[in-house]
Amino acid sequence: MRFTKLLFIIFIFSFGTRLSAQTWVVPDDQKAITAPFKFTPEMQKQGEQIYLKNCQSCHGLPGKDNWVKLTPPPGDLAKEKAQIQTDGELFYRITAGKVPMPEFRNIIAEDDRWWLIAYIRSFNPKYIQPNPVAKAAFAGRTVTLAMEYSDPMKKIVVTATEQLKDGKTGPAASVEIMLFVKRYFGKMQVGDIKTTNTSGKAFFEFPADLPGNQEGYVDVSATVNDPKNAMKTTPAQANFAIGVPTLKPGLTETRAWWSTRGKAPVWILLTYTLSVIIVWGFILYIVYSILKIRKLSNG
Amino acid sequence: MTMDDNKLTFDKITSDLTHHIRINKGFLIWMGFLTISLLICLYAYSLQLSKGLGVAGIRDYVTWGMYLANFVFFVAASLIGMLISAVLGLIGMKWLTPITRIAETIAVAFAAVAGLVIVSDMGRPERLAYVFLYGRPQSPILWDVTVITTYFVLSLLLLFLPLIADMAIIHRKVSTLPSWLKPVYKVLSLNFTDHPEQNKIINRAIRILLILLIPAALSIHTVTSWLFAVTSRAGWDSTIFGPYFVSGAFVAGSAAVIIAMFFFRKNYKLQDYLTDMHFNNMGKVLATVSLVYLYFNINEFLVPGYKLKRADAVHLHELFVGKDAILFWIVQIGGLILPILFMLFRRFRKPLPIMLISIAVLMAAWVKRYLIVVPTQEHPFLPIQHVPQNFVHYSPTLIETLISIAPFILVLIIITLISKFFPVIPLHETAREKGIEHIKFD
């Protein structure tokens, strides 16, 4: 009996019941951040559009208390719980997210996120916007990529141009470029990272054996390798007829294990149906004979 | 035997096996306790229904938590009906007669509830019918719901058929039967009068059922194991998952039968029918199936442990020395190896010790299902990036625990009701084996 008790105690301990009540803390320096511009009615209108598209599905309409029941609850953003927070806090929460609240860092541009706050604040008559602190002008490089296929060289040429101090544009040297080709799921990198030369160009050899679509087209894209986010960059996309023309039936076009219901392999359909019919045939027979028992009492 | 002797023995058997069929205080208190506990658990479930599956600890990594461990456990326990009645019964083991109905009752209760358990894991339970309406014949999920339904119906019929004769006896001879219940027994006994033709029909139907039960039972647990084994995840990607699950199921089921035997014998005073011999023999059955299960366990862990592919290494590390090690070794040693060693000795196969051993085995069987279902999901091949900590490490919530307890209460309710309103031990069959050829119905 001691043994079962021990088992029980360990059982209880190892399944300790913890409800997921983590708090959502905003770092102090983020709390203090204010919008870089003064909110205008125009911004509120823009913010409303963004809100309807990205937020309404969970938070409902501000002031209407019609948010979706999730755990933890999203809540109505017009209500006090959200409105007593600083702009910096709201901005941080929208930017960083916390499951199930999505992270909007890379989905909604920075200015647009401020417009959202302008919209959310428009439901709070007591709100007075703190003085905007304009952001320091961006000091890094602003690089734009373009791409073409050079037939004589049999290479993909990526050209990087950058904004120069005098407002003109010029070739961007020593920029690290990555080339990708689209595949079934996501992208595959082609070759290594290449650095642009003094005329802003980087050359990529494209493998001869990669499958393309029916006409041999492949979708390629070039991006700047900038892990520290020190530049503002614009990637390039193109499609070239440089793959091997391939005609593959779609994954669900033939009968197969993984295919849809209507495309099940015949032998599976037969085995399944026959087994069900045979076994249930016997079951029905038994039920029928049970009914016969009634009629057979000793007369 | 003379006619009078016959009548005497028959009357004694009837009263021994049916004296508990009455509504008494103990029964009402026990049912009241079960009902209240069930209501508490149902309240937890209503919270899950209104707030969503987020109230449970399951997240994007571990989507199959306690609920699925529960499901596998319930399917497993239900398999015992097939082992006792079909396999051992068809071989012709006579000593089993008093145990068959207990095994069938357990099979019916667990199979019926297994279907419900799966619903506890569904975010939109009202769409349950879609599994049948839109299921793909290629998917083990469809096979699983098909075989579980089939197995449940087969077990129910197998429970019912031998009861026909018993109910005919009860509604004529048992005076403690509440009067409002009498007509129910009369209708269900289908005018049974021990007519040879009637017996012939029943015996033939039972034979067909016993034969069908073997493939059906093997399928339900093999298919349940395929729900895991057809994915290529470390810990599930195994070719022996079918037999591994089936043998584990026999272990859990035999333990459940022994525990039930012990309590029925004590509460319903069946010492003359469920004797030490029956416990001794069931102990041998449990020891045998445990040995088979141990053999599959060695295969299941030694082979991947020898090759140690990267994902398997992570998985086995967590089980053997990592986060799940304590549970794992308690289950393997306390729930399998030690019980086997004890059961080798006759004195541990006496009713009380074998019942205690069975409780340890049954609890370990549940935790083992948990260890099969959960740890694998904590190490996916392609981990999701930037997720909160509670995605990576599953810990069940209180609500989830209550919802997982509900099926156990339901099983107890079903077993209690069946055992309370019908003879726990087949009456008609026992009478026959005692040499009473024909029962007089007046």
mmCIF file of N, CA, C and O in Angstrom, chain B residues 264-330:
data_model
loop_
_atom_site.group_PDB
_atom_site.id
_atom_site.type_symbol
_atom_site.label_atom_id
_atom_site.label_comp_id
_atom_site.label_asym_id
_atom_site.label_seq_id
_atom_site.Cartn_x
_atom_site.Cartn_y
_atom_site.Cartn_z
ATOM 1 N N PHE B 264 -16.492 -6.876 -6.195
ATOM 2 C CA PHE B 264 -17.776 -7.580 -6.340
ATOM 3 C C PHE B 264 -17.858 -8.735 -5.339
ATOM 4 O O PHE B 264 -18.877 -8.950 -4.705
ATOM 5 N N ARG B 265 -16.747 -9.454 -5.225
ATOM 6 C CA ARG B 265 -16.732 -10.605 -4.316
ATOM 7 C C ARG B 265 -17.046 -10.153 -2.895
ATOM 8 O O ARG B 265 -17.810 -10.769 -2.182
ATOM 9 N N LYS B 266 -16.456 -9.027 -2.506
ATOM 10 C CA LYS B 266 -16.625 -8.548 -1.149
ATOM 11 C C LYS B 266 -18.031 -7.952 -0.953
ATOM 12 O O LYS B 266 -18.745 -8.331 -0.022
ATOM 13 N N ASN B 267 -18.421 -7.047 -1.853
ATOM 14 C CA ASN B 267 -19.683 -6.333 -1.652
ATOM 15 C C ASN B 267 -20.901 -7.208 -1.910
ATOM 16 O O ASN B 267 -21.930 -7.031 -1.274
ATOM 17 N N TYR B 268 -20.813 -8.097 -2.855
ATOM 18 C CA TYR B 268 -21.977 -8.894 -3.224
ATOM 19 C C TYR B 268 -21.868 -10.312 -2.654
ATOM 20 O O TYR B 268 -22.615 -11.195 -3.049
ATOM 21 N N LYS B 269 -20.899 -10.540 -1.771
ATOM 22 C CA LYS B 269 -20.712 -11.821 -1.085
ATOM 23 C C LYS B 269 -20.662 -12.999 -2.067
ATOM 24 O O LYS B 269 -21.499 -13.896 -2.033
ATOM 25 N N LEU B 270 -19.691 -12.958 -2.950
ATOM 26 C CA LEU B 270 -19.602 -13.998 -3.981
ATOM 27 C C LEU B 270 -18.430 -14.933 -3.725
ATOM 28 O O LEU B 270 -17.894 -15.532 -4.655
ATOM 29 N N GLN B 271 -18.026 -15.062 -2.426
ATOM 30 C CA GLN B 271 -16.837 -15.854 -2.110
ATOM 31 C C GLN B 271 -16.913 -17.285 -2.631
ATOM 32 O O GLN B 271 -15.892 -17.877 -2.960
ATOM 33 N N ASP B 272 -18.124 -17.842 -2.721
ATOM 34 C CA ASP B 272 -18.231 -19.222 -3.191
ATOM 35 C C ASP B 272 -18.050 -19.342 -4.694
ATOM 36 O O ASP B 272 -17.842 -20.424 -5.226
ATOM 37 N N TYR B 273 -18.181 -18.228 -5.389
ATOM 38 C CA TYR B 273 -18.132 -18.293 -6.852
ATOM 39 C C TYR B 273 -16.834 -17.729 -7.390
ATOM 40 O O TYR B 273 -16.259 -18.251 -8.334
ATOM 41 N N LEU B 274 -16.392 -16.588 -6.791
ATOM 42 C CA LEU B 274 -15.086 -16.059 -7.158
ATOM 43 C C LEU B 274 -14.116 -16.508 -6.072
ATOM 44 O O LEU B 274 -13.933 -15.853 -5.063
ATOM 45 N N THR B 275 -13.492 -17.655 -6.310
ATOM 46 C CA THR B 275 -12.668 -18.245 -5.260
ATOM 47 C C THR B 275 -11.215 -17.818 -5.401
ATOM 48 O O THR B 275 -10.841 -17.145 -6.363
ATOM 49 N N ASP B 276 -10.405 -18.228 -4.434
ATOM 50 C CA ASP B 276 -8.973 -17.943 -4.520
ATOM 51 C C ASP B 276 -8.393 -18.475 -5.820
ATOM 52 O O ASP B 276 -7.472 -17.899 -6.385
ATOM 53 N N MET B 277 -8.963 -19.598 -6.287
ATOM 54 C CA MET B 277 -8.474 -20.175 -7.546
ATOM 55 C C MET B 277 -8.605 -19.175 -8.685
ATOM 56 O O MET B 277 -7.704 -19.024 -9.503
ATOM 57 N N HIS B 278 -9.751 -18.447 -8.716
ATOM 58 C CA HIS B 278 -9.941 -17.491 -9.811
ATOM 59 C C HIS B 278 -8.925 -16.355 -9.744
ATOM 60 O O HIS B 278 -8.399 -15.925 -10.767
ATOM 61 N N PHE B 279 -8.651 -15.879 -8.518
ATOM 62 C CA PHE B 279 -7.656 -14.813 -8.383
ATOM 63 C C PHE B 279 -6.278 -15.331 -8.753
ATOM 64 O O PHE B 279 -5.500 -14.652 -9.420
ATOM 65 N N ASN B 280 -5.995 -16.560 -8.312
ATOM 66 C CA ASN B 280 -4.717 -17.160 -8.642
ATOM 67 C C ASN B 280 -4.546 -17.240 -10.170
ATOM 68 O O ASN B 280 -3.526 -16.818 -10.719
ATOM 69 N N ASN B 281 -5.587 -17.717 -10.830
ATOM 70 C CA ASN B 281 -5.487 -17.862 -12.289
ATOM 71 C C ASN B 281 -5.412 -16.514 -12.993
ATOM 72 O O ASN B 281 -4.640 -16.332 -13.931
ATOM 73 N N MET B 282 -6.235 -15.549 -12.543
ATOM 74 C CA MET B 282 -6.167 -14.226 -13.164
ATOM 75 C C MET B 282 -4.789 -13.611 -12.921
ATOM 76 O O MET B 282 -4.264 -12.882 -13.758
ATOM 77 N N GLY B 283 -4.211 -13.902 -11.746
ATOM 78 C CA GLY B 283 -2.853 -13.436 -11.482
ATOM 79 C C GLY B 283 -1.879 -14.004 -12.496
ATOM 80 O O GLY B 283 -1.000 -13.301 -12.993
ATOM 81 N N LYS B 284 -2.087 -15.265 -12.841
ATOM 82 C CA LYS B 284 -1.214 -15.866 -13.854
ATOM 83 C C LYS B 284 -1.419 -15.202 -15.209
ATOM 84 O O LYS B 284 -0.461 -14.950 -15.939
ATOM 85 N N VAL B 285 -2.694 -14.921 -15.536
ATOM 86 C CA VAL B 285 -2.966 -14.242 -16.808
ATOM 87 C C VAL B 285 -2.259 -12.886 -16.816
ATOM 88 O O VAL B 285 -1.566 -12.522 -17.777
ATOM 89 N N LEU B 286 -2.418 -12.122 -15.714
ATOM 90 C CA LEU B 286 -1.801 -10.795 -15.650
ATOM 91 C C LEU B 286 -0.278 -10.908 -15.757
ATOM 92 O O LEU B 286 0.360 -10.132 -16.476
ATOM 93 N N ALA B 287 0.292 -11.901 -15.079
ATOM 94 C CA ALA B 287 1.750 -12.066 -15.153
ATOM 95 C C ALA B 287 2.172 -12.384 -16.582
ATOM 96 O O ALA B 287 3.153 -11.827 -17.085
ATOM 97 N N THR B 288 1.409 -13.249 -17.246
ATOM 98 C CA THR B 288 1.777 -13.631 -18.614
ATOM 99 C C THR B 288 1.724 -12.428 -19.557
ATOM 100 O O THR B 288 2.675 -12.156 -20.286
ATOM 101 N N VAL B 289 0.601 -11.698 -19.530
ATOM 102 C CA VAL B 289 0.508 -10.569 -20.465
ATOM 103 C C VAL B 289 1.527 -9.493 -20.098
ATOM 104 O O VAL B 289 2.064 -8.812 -20.972
ATOM 105 N N SER B 290 1.854 -9.360 -18.805
ATOM 106 C CA SER B 290 2.868 -8.380 -18.416
ATOM 107 C C SER B 290 4.225 -8.757 -18.983
ATOM 108 O O SER B 290 4.992 -7.897 -19.423
ATOM 109 N N LEU B 291 4.519 -10.068 -18.971
ATOM 110 C CA LEU B 291 5.794 -10.510 -19.545
ATOM 111 C C LEU B 291 5.857 -10.188 -21.032
ATOM 112 O O LEU B 291 6.872 -9.720 -21.537
ATOM 113 N N VAL B 292 4.737 -10.444 -21.729
ATOM 114 C CA VAL B 292 4.709 -10.124 -23.159
ATOM 115 C C VAL B 292 4.918 -8.627 -23.350
ATOM 116 O O VAL B 292 5.688 -8.186 -24.211
ATOM 117 N N TYR B 293 4.265 -7.835 -22.506
ATOM 118 C CA TYR B 293 4.384 -6.385 -22.622
ATOM 119 C C TYR B 293 5.822 -5.941 -22.323
ATOM 120 O O TYR B 293 6.357 -5.059 -23.001
ATOM 121 N N LEU B 294 6.434 -6.579 -21.328
ATOM 122 C CA LEU B 294 7.828 -6.255 -21.004
ATOM 123 C C LEU B 294 8.720 -6.520 -22.216
ATOM 124 O O LEU B 294 9.584 -5.712 -22.556
ATOM 125 N N TYR B 295 8.444 -7.630 -22.881
ATOM 126 C CA TYR B 295 9.216 -7.980 -24.073
ATOM 127 C C TYR B 295 9.097 -6.887 -25.132
ATOM 128 O O TYR B 295 10.085 -6.456 -25.726
ATOM 129 N N PHE B 296 7.868 -6.397 -25.350
ATOM 130 C CA PHE B 296 7.694 -5.332 -26.354
ATOM 131 C C PHE B 296 8.348 -4.035 -25.885
ATOM 132 O O PHE B 296 8.886 -3.288 -26.693
ATOM 133 N N ASN B 297 8.315 -3.785 -24.574
ATOM 134 C CA ASN B 297 8.975 -2.588 -24.060
ATOM 135 C C ASN B 297 10.474 -2.625 -24.344
ATOM 136 O O ASN B 297 11.056 -1.619 -24.739
ATOM 137 N N ILE B 298 11.060 -3.780 -24.139
ATOM 138 C CA ILE B 298 12.495 -3.884 -24.388
ATOM 139 C C ILE B 298 12.781 -3.591 -25.853
ATOM 140 O O ILE B 298 13.662 -2.799 -26.192
ATOM 141 N N ASN B 299 11.960 -4.150 -26.739
ATOM 142 C CA ASN B 299 12.123 -3.875 -28.164
ATOM 143 C C ASN B 299 11.961 -2.400 -28.483
ATOM 144 O O ASN B 299 12.714 -1.821 -29.254
ATOM 145 N N GLU B 300 10.946 -1.817 -27.865
ATOM 146 C CA GLU B 300 10.555 -0.460 -28.202
ATOM 147 C C GLU B 300 11.629 0.546 -27.785
ATOM 148 O O GLU B 300 11.772 1.585 -28.399
ATOM 149 N N PHE B 301 12.382 0.230 -26.715
ATOM 150 C CA PHE B 301 13.383 1.200 -26.258
ATOM 151 C C PHE B 301 14.804 0.797 -26.625
ATOM 152 O O PHE B 301 15.640 1.652 -26.871
ATOM 153 N N LEU B 302 15.072 -0.514 -26.663
ATOM 154 C CA LEU B 302 16.449 -0.908 -26.928
ATOM 155 C C LEU B 302 16.855 -0.617 -28.371
ATOM 156 O O LEU B 302 17.944 -0.104 -28.619
ATOM 157 N N VAL B 303 15.967 -0.896 -29.313
ATOM 158 C CA VAL B 303 16.375 -0.762 -30.717
ATOM 159 C C VAL B 303 16.665 0.695 -31.099
ATOM 160 O O VAL B 303 17.749 1.003 -31.579
ATOM 161 N N PRO B 304 15.727 1.632 -30.844
ATOM 162 C CA PRO B 304 16.093 3.027 -31.136
ATOM 163 C C PRO B 304 17.243 3.509 -30.251
ATOM 164 O O PRO B 304 18.054 4.313 -30.684
ATOM 165 N N GLY B 305 17.341 2.977 -29.024
ATOM 166 C CA GLY B 305 18.428 3.391 -28.135
ATOM 167 C C GLY B 305 19.783 2.946 -28.652
ATOM 168 O O GLY B 305 20.801 3.591 -28.425
ATOM 169 N N TYR B 306 19.801 1.829 -29.372
ATOM 170 C CA TYR B 306 21.058 1.329 -29.932
ATOM 171 C C TYR B 306 21.501 2.193 -31.103
ATOM 172 O O TYR B 306 22.652 2.547 -31.238
ATOM 173 N N LYS B 307 20.531 2.553 -31.965
ATOM 174 C CA LYS B 307 20.876 3.345 -33.149
ATOM 175 C C LYS B 307 21.068 4.814 -32.797
ATOM 176 O O LYS B 307 21.883 5.499 -33.370
ATOM 177 N N LEU B 308 20.247 5.281 -31.840
ATOM 178 C CA LEU B 308 20.328 6.647 -31.351
ATOM 179 C C LEU B 308 20.360 7.690 -32.465
ATOM 180 O O LEU B 308 21.280 8.488 -32.558
ATOM 181 N N LYS B 309 19.347 7.654 -33.329
ATOM 182 C CA LYS B 309 19.205 8.743 -34.291
ATOM 183 C C LYS B 309 18.956 10.015 -33.506
ATOM 184 O O LYS B 309 18.464 9.967 -32.380
ATOM 185 N N ARG B 310 19.282 11.152 -34.095
ATOM 186 C CA ARG B 310 19.336 12.370 -33.300
ATOM 187 C C ARG B 310 18.031 12.658 -32.535
ATOM 188 O O ARG B 310 18.045 12.884 -31.333
ATOM 189 N N ALA B 311 16.893 12.609 -33.250
ATOM 190 C CA ALA B 311 15.636 12.940 -32.584
ATOM 191 C C ALA B 311 15.296 11.904 -31.510
ATOM 192 O O ALA B 311 14.822 12.251 -30.434
ATOM 193 N N ASP B 312 15.584 10.637 -31.815
ATOM 194 C CA ASP B 312 15.334 9.586 -30.822
ATOM 195 C C ASP B 312 16.192 9.819 -29.582
ATOM 196 O O ASP B 312 15.757 9.569 -28.459
ATOM 197 N N ALA B 313 17.421 10.287 -29.809
ATOM 198 C CA ALA B 313 18.325 10.507 -28.678
ATOM 199 C C ALA B 313 17.729 11.528 -27.719
ATOM 200 O O ALA B 313 17.734 11.332 -26.507
ATOM 201 N N VAL B 314 17.209 12.621 -28.270
ATOM 202 C CA VAL B 314 16.598 13.653 -27.422
ATOM 203 C C VAL B 314 15.434 13.043 -26.637
ATOM 204 O O VAL B 314 15.314 13.213 -25.427
ATOM 205 N N HIS B 315 14.600 12.300 -27.369
ATOM 206 C CA HIS B 315 13.403 11.716 -26.764
ATOM 207 C C HIS B 315 13.784 10.741 -25.639
ATOM 208 O O HIS B 315 13.277 10.836 -24.517
ATOM 209 N N LEU B 316 14.706 9.820 -25.960
ATOM 210 C CA LEU B 316 15.080 8.810 -24.969
ATOM 211 C C LEU B 316 15.791 9.440 -23.778
ATOM 212 O O LEU B 316 15.626 9.015 -22.639
ATOM 213 N N HIS B 317 16.568 10.478 -24.042
ATOM 214 C CA HIS B 317 17.257 11.152 -22.957
ATOM 215 C C HIS B 317 16.239 11.699 -21.945
ATOM 216 O O HIS B 317 16.395 11.508 -20.739
ATOM 217 N N GLU B 318 15.208 12.360 -22.465
ATOM 218 C CA GLU B 318 14.191 12.913 -21.563
ATOM 219 C C GLU B 318 13.527 11.795 -20.745
ATOM 220 O O GLU B 318 13.247 11.968 -19.571
ATOM 221 N N LEU B 319 13.280 10.657 -21.394
ATOM 222 C CA LEU B 319 12.603 9.566 -20.699
ATOM 223 C C LEU B 319 13.514 8.882 -19.676
ATOM 224 O O LEU B 319 13.100 8.586 -18.566
ATOM 225 N N PHE B 320 14.749 8.637 -20.065
ATOM 226 C CA PHE B 320 15.624 7.816 -19.221
ATOM 227 C C PHE B 320 16.255 8.613 -18.084
ATOM 228 O O PHE B 320 16.319 8.140 -16.957
ATOM 229 N N VAL B 321 16.763 9.804 -18.388
ATOM 230 C CA VAL B 321 17.446 10.566 -17.343
ATOM 231 C C VAL B 321 16.963 12.003 -17.257
ATOM 232 O O VAL B 321 17.417 12.758 -16.409
ATOM 233 N N GLY B 322 16.080 12.403 -18.167
ATOM 234 C CA GLY B 322 15.698 13.813 -18.211
ATOM 235 C C GLY B 322 14.449 14.105 -17.406
ATOM 236 O O GLY B 322 14.198 13.516 -16.358
ATOM 237 N N LYS B 323 13.656 14.994 -17.989
ATOM 238 C CA LYS B 323 12.508 15.554 -17.300
ATOM 239 C C LYS B 323 11.459 14.508 -16.928
ATOM 240 O O LYS B 323 10.822 14.609 -15.879
ATOM 241 N N ASP B 324 11.275 13.486 -17.785
ATOM 242 C CA ASP B 324 10.224 12.509 -17.522
ATOM 243 C C ASP B 324 10.754 11.245 -16.841
ATOM 244 O O ASP B 324 10.028 10.260 -16.704
ATOM 245 N N ALA B 325 12.029 11.275 -16.439
ATOM 246 C CA ALA B 325 12.673 10.039 -15.982
ATOM 247 C C ALA B 325 11.998 9.450 -14.744
ATOM 248 O O ALA B 325 11.795 8.239 -14.666
ATOM 249 N N ILE B 326 11.638 10.314 -13.784
ATOM 250 C CA ILE B 326 11.072 9.775 -12.536
ATOM 251 C C ILE B 326 9.801 8.995 -12.845
ATOM 252 O O ILE B 326 9.651 7.833 -12.445
ATOM 253 N N LEU B 327 8.913 9.641 -13.599
ATOM 254 C CA LEU B 327 7.672 8.955 -13.963
ATOM 255 C C LEU B 327 7.964 7.677 -14.738
ATOM 256 O O LEU B 327 7.391 6.624 -14.478
ATOM 257 N N PHE B 328 8.873 7.807 -15.694
ATOM 258 C CA PHE B 328 9.158 6.669 -16.572
ATOM 259 C C PHE B 328 9.618 5.454 -15.769
ATOM 260 O O PHE B 328 9.117 4.346 -15.944
ATOM 261 N N TRP B 329 10.561 5.671 -14.859
ATOM 262 C CA TRP B 329 11.100 4.522 -14.133
ATOM 263 C C TRP B 329 10.115 3.984 -13.109
ATOM 264 O O TRP B 329 10.065 2.788 -12.850
ATOM 265 N N ILE B 330 9.313 4.876 -12.529
ATOM 266 C CA ILE B 330 8.279 4.379 -11.612
ATOM 267 C C ILE B 330 7.340 3.457 -12.376
ATOM 268 O O ILE B 330 6.974 2.372 -11.911
#
